[in-house]
C-alpha angles and dihedrals in degrees: 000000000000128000126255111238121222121195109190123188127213148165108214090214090057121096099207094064092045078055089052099047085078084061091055099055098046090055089051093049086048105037102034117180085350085091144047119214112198113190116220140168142216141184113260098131099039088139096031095178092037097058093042095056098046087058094050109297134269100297088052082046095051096048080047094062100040091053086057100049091048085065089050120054101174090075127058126221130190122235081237106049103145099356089086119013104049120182118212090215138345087241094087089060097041096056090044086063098044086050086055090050085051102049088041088056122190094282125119098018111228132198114262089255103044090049122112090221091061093047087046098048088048087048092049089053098031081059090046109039092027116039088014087239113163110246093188089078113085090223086066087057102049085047084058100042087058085050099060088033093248117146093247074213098072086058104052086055083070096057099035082062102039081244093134092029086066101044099050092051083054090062083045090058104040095050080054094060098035086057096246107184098176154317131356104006120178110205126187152152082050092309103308095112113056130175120181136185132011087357110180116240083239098060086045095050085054102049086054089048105056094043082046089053089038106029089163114111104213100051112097115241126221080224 
């Protein structure tokens, strides 16, 4: 049987994905090697200050944030967030985990769960939306790299090459031709199935079932 793929888009600096990374898992835990996850990131927080303070400022995004995670226990976020540690843009994070997925390289193939780019990508949002670090700052990433026992060298070779650089803007092309509006984004059936925003686990589950049950292309979903 082959396995269903699953892009999912994300911007690091977004709640509602950090809402959504609880989804994942649990499809992974539930699916296993039926299915294929494939990370990926787009641009929702370019101009991170900028943004925040055409909607309010930092102190209205802050009690935002805070009134979304209240309806959600499963995430934790910081009476700070935003209010100390400030990213510039979404995009340093983004091509530190790019640079992960590179060093960590496509063999072996590990399951979702079990891969360094997943533990660092949890770690990346657990720092911002948790401890309001600020995962902009390269210091925030090395710690983070030790943390998942990955060489921060390594890393830095990545960026030293443009190695991580290209493949982030990769992601951000090819958000731009999926249609990709915003964070998160499922996309599946090669792209014909999209499902954007706070999706249940349950609407997600049913989508996977029924390619699982018609894998073929061609064929039309209910979903």
């Amino acid at each position: 049987m082959s396995k269903v793929e699953i892009s999912y888009y994300s911007d690091v600096l977004c709640i509602w994905a950090y809402v959504a990374e609880r989804r994942l898992d649990e499809l992974a835990e539930q699916f296993g090697d039926q299915i294929d996850i494939v990370p990926r990131y787009c641009s929702v927080f370019p101009d991170a200050w900028g943004k925040i303070e055409s909607r309010g400022g930092f102190e209205q995004f802050n009690k935002h944030l805070k009134e979304v995670a209240a309806r959600f226990p499963h995430i934790t976020v910081h009476d700070d967030v935003w209010l100390r540690g400030r990213p510039r843009t979404s995009a340093s994070p983004h091509q530190f985990l790019k640079a992960v997925k590179l060093v960590e390289g496509d063999s072996p193939a590990l399951p979702y769960l079990d891969r360094l780019s997943t533990r660092a990508a949890r770690e990346i949002r657990h720092a911002f939306f948790a401890e309001a670090l600020d995962i902009g700052d390269w210091q925030v990433h090395r710690e983070i790299a030790a943390r998942i026992g990955m060489d921060y060298g390594a890393i830095e070779q990545t960026f030293r090459s443009s190695e991580a650089l290209a493949a982030l803007t990769i992601d951000y092309g090819m958000a731009g031709d999926n249609g990709v509006a915003g964070s998160p984004t499922f996309l599946m059936n090669e792209g014909r199935q999209k499902l954007f925003g706070n999706v249940g686990y349950r609407l997600l589950e049913a989508n996977v079932q029924e390619l699982l049950r018609h894998p073929n292309e061609d064929e039309a979903s209910w979903c």
